[in-house]
Short mmCIF file of C-alpha atoms in Angstrom, two decimals:
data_model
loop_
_atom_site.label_atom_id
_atom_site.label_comp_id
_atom_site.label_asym_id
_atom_site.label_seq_id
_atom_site.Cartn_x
_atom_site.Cartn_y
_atom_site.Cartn_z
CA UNK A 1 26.02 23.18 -4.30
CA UNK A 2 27.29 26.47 -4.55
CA UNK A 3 29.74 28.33 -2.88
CA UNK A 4 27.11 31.20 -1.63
CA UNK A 5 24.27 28.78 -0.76
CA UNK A 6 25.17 26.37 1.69
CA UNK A 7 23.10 23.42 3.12
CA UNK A 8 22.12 24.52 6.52
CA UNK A 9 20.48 27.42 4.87
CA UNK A 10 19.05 25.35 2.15
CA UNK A 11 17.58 23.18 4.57
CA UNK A 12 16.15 26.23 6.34
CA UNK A 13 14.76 27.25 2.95
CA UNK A 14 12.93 23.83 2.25
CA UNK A 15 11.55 23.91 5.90
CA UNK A 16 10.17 27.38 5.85
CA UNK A 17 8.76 26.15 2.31
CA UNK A 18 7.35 23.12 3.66
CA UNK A 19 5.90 24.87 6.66
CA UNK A 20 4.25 27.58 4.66
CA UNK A 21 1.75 24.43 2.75
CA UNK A 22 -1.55 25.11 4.24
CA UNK A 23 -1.96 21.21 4.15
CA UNK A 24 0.81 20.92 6.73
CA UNK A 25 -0.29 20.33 10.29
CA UNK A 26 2.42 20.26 13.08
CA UNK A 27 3.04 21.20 16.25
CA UNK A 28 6.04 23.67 17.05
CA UNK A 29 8.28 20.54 18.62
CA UNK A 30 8.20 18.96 15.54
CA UNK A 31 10.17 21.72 13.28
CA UNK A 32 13.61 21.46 15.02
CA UNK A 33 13.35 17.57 14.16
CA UNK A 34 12.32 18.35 10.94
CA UNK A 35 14.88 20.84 10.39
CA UNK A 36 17.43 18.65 11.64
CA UNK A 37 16.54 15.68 9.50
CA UNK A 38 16.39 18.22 6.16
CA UNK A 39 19.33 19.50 7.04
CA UNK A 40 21.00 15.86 7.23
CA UNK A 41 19.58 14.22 3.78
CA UNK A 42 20.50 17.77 2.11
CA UNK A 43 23.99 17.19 3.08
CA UNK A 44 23.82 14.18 2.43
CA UNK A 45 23.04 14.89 -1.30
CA UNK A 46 25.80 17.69 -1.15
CA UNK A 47 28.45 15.06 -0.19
CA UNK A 48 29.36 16.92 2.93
CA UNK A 49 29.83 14.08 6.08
CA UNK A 50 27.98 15.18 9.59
CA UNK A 51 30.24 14.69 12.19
CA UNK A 52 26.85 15.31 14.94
CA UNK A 53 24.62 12.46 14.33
CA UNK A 54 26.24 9.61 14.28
CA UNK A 55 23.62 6.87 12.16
CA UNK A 56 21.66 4.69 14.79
CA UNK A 57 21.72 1.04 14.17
CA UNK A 58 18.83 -0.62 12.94
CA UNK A 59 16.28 -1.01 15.71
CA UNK A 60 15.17 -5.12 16.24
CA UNK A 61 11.46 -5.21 16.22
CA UNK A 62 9.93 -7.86 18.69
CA UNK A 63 6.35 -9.14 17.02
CA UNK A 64 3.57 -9.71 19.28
CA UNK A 65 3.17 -13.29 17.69
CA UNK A 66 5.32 -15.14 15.73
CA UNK A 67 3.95 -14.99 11.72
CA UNK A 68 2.12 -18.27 12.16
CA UNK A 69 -0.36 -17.81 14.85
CA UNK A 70 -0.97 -14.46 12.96
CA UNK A 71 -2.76 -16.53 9.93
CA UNK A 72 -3.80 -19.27 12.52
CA UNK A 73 -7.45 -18.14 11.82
CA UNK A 74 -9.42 -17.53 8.74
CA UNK A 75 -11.20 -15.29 9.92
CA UNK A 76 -8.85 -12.36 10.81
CA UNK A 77 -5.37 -11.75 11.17
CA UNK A 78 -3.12 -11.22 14.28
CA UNK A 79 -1.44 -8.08 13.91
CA UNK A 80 2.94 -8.58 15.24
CA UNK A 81 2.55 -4.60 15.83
CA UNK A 82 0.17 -4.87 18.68
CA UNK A 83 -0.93 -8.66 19.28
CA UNK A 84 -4.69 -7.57 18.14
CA UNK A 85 -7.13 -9.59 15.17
CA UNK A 86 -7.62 -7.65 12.37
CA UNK A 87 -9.57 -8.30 9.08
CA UNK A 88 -7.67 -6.21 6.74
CA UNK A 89 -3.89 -4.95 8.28
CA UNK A 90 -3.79 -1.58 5.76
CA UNK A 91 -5.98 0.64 7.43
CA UNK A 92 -4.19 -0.43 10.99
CA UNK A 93 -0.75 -0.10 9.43
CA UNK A 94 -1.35 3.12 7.75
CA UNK A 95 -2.42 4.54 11.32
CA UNK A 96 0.80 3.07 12.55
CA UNK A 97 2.79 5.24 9.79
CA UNK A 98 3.49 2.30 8.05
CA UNK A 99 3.28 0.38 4.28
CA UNK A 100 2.56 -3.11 4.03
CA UNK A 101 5.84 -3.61 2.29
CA UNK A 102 7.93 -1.83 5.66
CA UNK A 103 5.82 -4.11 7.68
CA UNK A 104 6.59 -7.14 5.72
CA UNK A 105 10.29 -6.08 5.89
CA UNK A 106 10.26 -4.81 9.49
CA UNK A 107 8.90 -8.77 10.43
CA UNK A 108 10.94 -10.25 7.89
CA UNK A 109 7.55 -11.60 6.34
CA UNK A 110 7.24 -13.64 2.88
CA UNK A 111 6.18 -10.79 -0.03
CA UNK A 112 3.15 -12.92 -0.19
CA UNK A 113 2.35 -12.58 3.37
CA UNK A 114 -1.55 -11.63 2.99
CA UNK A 115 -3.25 -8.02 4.61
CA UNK A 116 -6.72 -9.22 4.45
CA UNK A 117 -8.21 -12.44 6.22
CA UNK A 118 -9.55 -15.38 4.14
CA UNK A 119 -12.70 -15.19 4.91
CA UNK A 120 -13.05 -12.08 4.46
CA UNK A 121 -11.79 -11.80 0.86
CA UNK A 122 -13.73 -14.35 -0.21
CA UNK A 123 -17.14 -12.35 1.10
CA UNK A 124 -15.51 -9.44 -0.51
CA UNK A 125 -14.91 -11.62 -3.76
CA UNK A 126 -18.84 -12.85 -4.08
CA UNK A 127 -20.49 -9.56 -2.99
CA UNK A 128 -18.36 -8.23 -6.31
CA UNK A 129 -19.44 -11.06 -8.42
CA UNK A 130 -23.20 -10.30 -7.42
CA UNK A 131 -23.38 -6.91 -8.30
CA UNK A 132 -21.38 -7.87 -11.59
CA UNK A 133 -17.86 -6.24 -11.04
CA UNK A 134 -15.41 -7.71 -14.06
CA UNK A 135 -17.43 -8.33 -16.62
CA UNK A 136 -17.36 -6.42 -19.71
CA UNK A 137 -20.52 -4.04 -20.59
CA UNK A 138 -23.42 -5.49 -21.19
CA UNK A 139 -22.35 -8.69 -20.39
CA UNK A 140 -25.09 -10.70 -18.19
CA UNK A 141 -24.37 -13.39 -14.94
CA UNK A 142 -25.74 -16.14 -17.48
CA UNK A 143 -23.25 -14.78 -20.44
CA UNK A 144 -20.21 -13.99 -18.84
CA UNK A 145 -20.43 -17.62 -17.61
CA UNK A 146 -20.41 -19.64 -20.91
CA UNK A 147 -17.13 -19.94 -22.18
CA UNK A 148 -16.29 -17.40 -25.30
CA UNK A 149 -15.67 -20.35 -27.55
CA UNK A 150 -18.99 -22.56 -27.01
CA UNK A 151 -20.57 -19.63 -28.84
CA UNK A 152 -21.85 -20.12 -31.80
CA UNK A 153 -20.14 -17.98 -34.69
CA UNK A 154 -22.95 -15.88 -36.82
CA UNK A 155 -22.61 -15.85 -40.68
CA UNK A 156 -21.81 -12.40 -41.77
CA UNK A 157 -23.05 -13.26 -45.71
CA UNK A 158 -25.94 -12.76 -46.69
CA UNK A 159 -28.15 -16.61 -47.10
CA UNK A 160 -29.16 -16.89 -50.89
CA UNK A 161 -32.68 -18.18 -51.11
CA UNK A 162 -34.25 -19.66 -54.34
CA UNK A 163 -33.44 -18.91 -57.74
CA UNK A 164 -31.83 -15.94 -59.21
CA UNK A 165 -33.83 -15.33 -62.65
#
């Protein structure tokens, strides 16, 4: 940074800037936080060290079932946020400010850990087939099931028939 610009007013820049977005909804409690929080990662990309915040330690997140009786059933999944069944985790995660991969590392869950229930994937799956999602254009049901190879291979000459005189 320069000498004449320094990062609390910086930060005061970005959060008038971000403020001033017409797409930004907040209430007036939430600026000093925000403010605060600019102000610490733009030091922190100046090098400067903040001597008033102290980092918190990692807070230890209790589930509300332990990851196996969360796929127990096929038919939903048990949410470790809140204890409650679910069929597909994203739109309840997303409402709890949160990606499927933080929630997989907040529960120290498997990268394969699934966000929809069995059952219903596999609905999902055949109402796609039925209305013909994946196959190429003009491709039919009957058609897309043969195998590419079992088709017979058309003879691009010409057939010569009877004599040339």
């Amino acid at each position: 940074m320069t000498d004449d610009t320094n990062s609390i007013e910086l930060a005061t820049e970005l959060t008038i800037a971000w403020l001033s977005n017409p797409n930004t909804r907040t209430s007036a409690d939430d600026v000093p936080a925000f403010l605060q929080s600019m102000h610490a990662a733009v030091s922190k990309l100046g090098g400067e060290q903040s001597v008033d915040a102290p980092e918190a330690p990692a807070q230890e997140y209790t589930p509300a079932v332990t990851s196996r009786k969360s796929l127990a059933s096929k038919d939903h999944i048990i949410s470790m946020i809140d204890g409650k069944p679910y069929k597909t985790l994203r739109r309840h995660l997303a409402t709890n400010g949160m990606t499927p991969a933080e929630y997989r590392e907040r529960y120290n869950l498997k990268a394969d850990y699934p966000m929809v229930a069995e059952t219903y994937s596999e609905s999902r799956r055949a109402m796609a087939k039925k209305i013909g999602l994946g196959r190429k254009p003009g491709q039919t049901v009957q058609k897309a099931a043969e195998p590419a190879a079992a088709k017979p291979r058309r003879n691009t000459k010409p057939a010569v028939t009877g004599d040339a005189e």
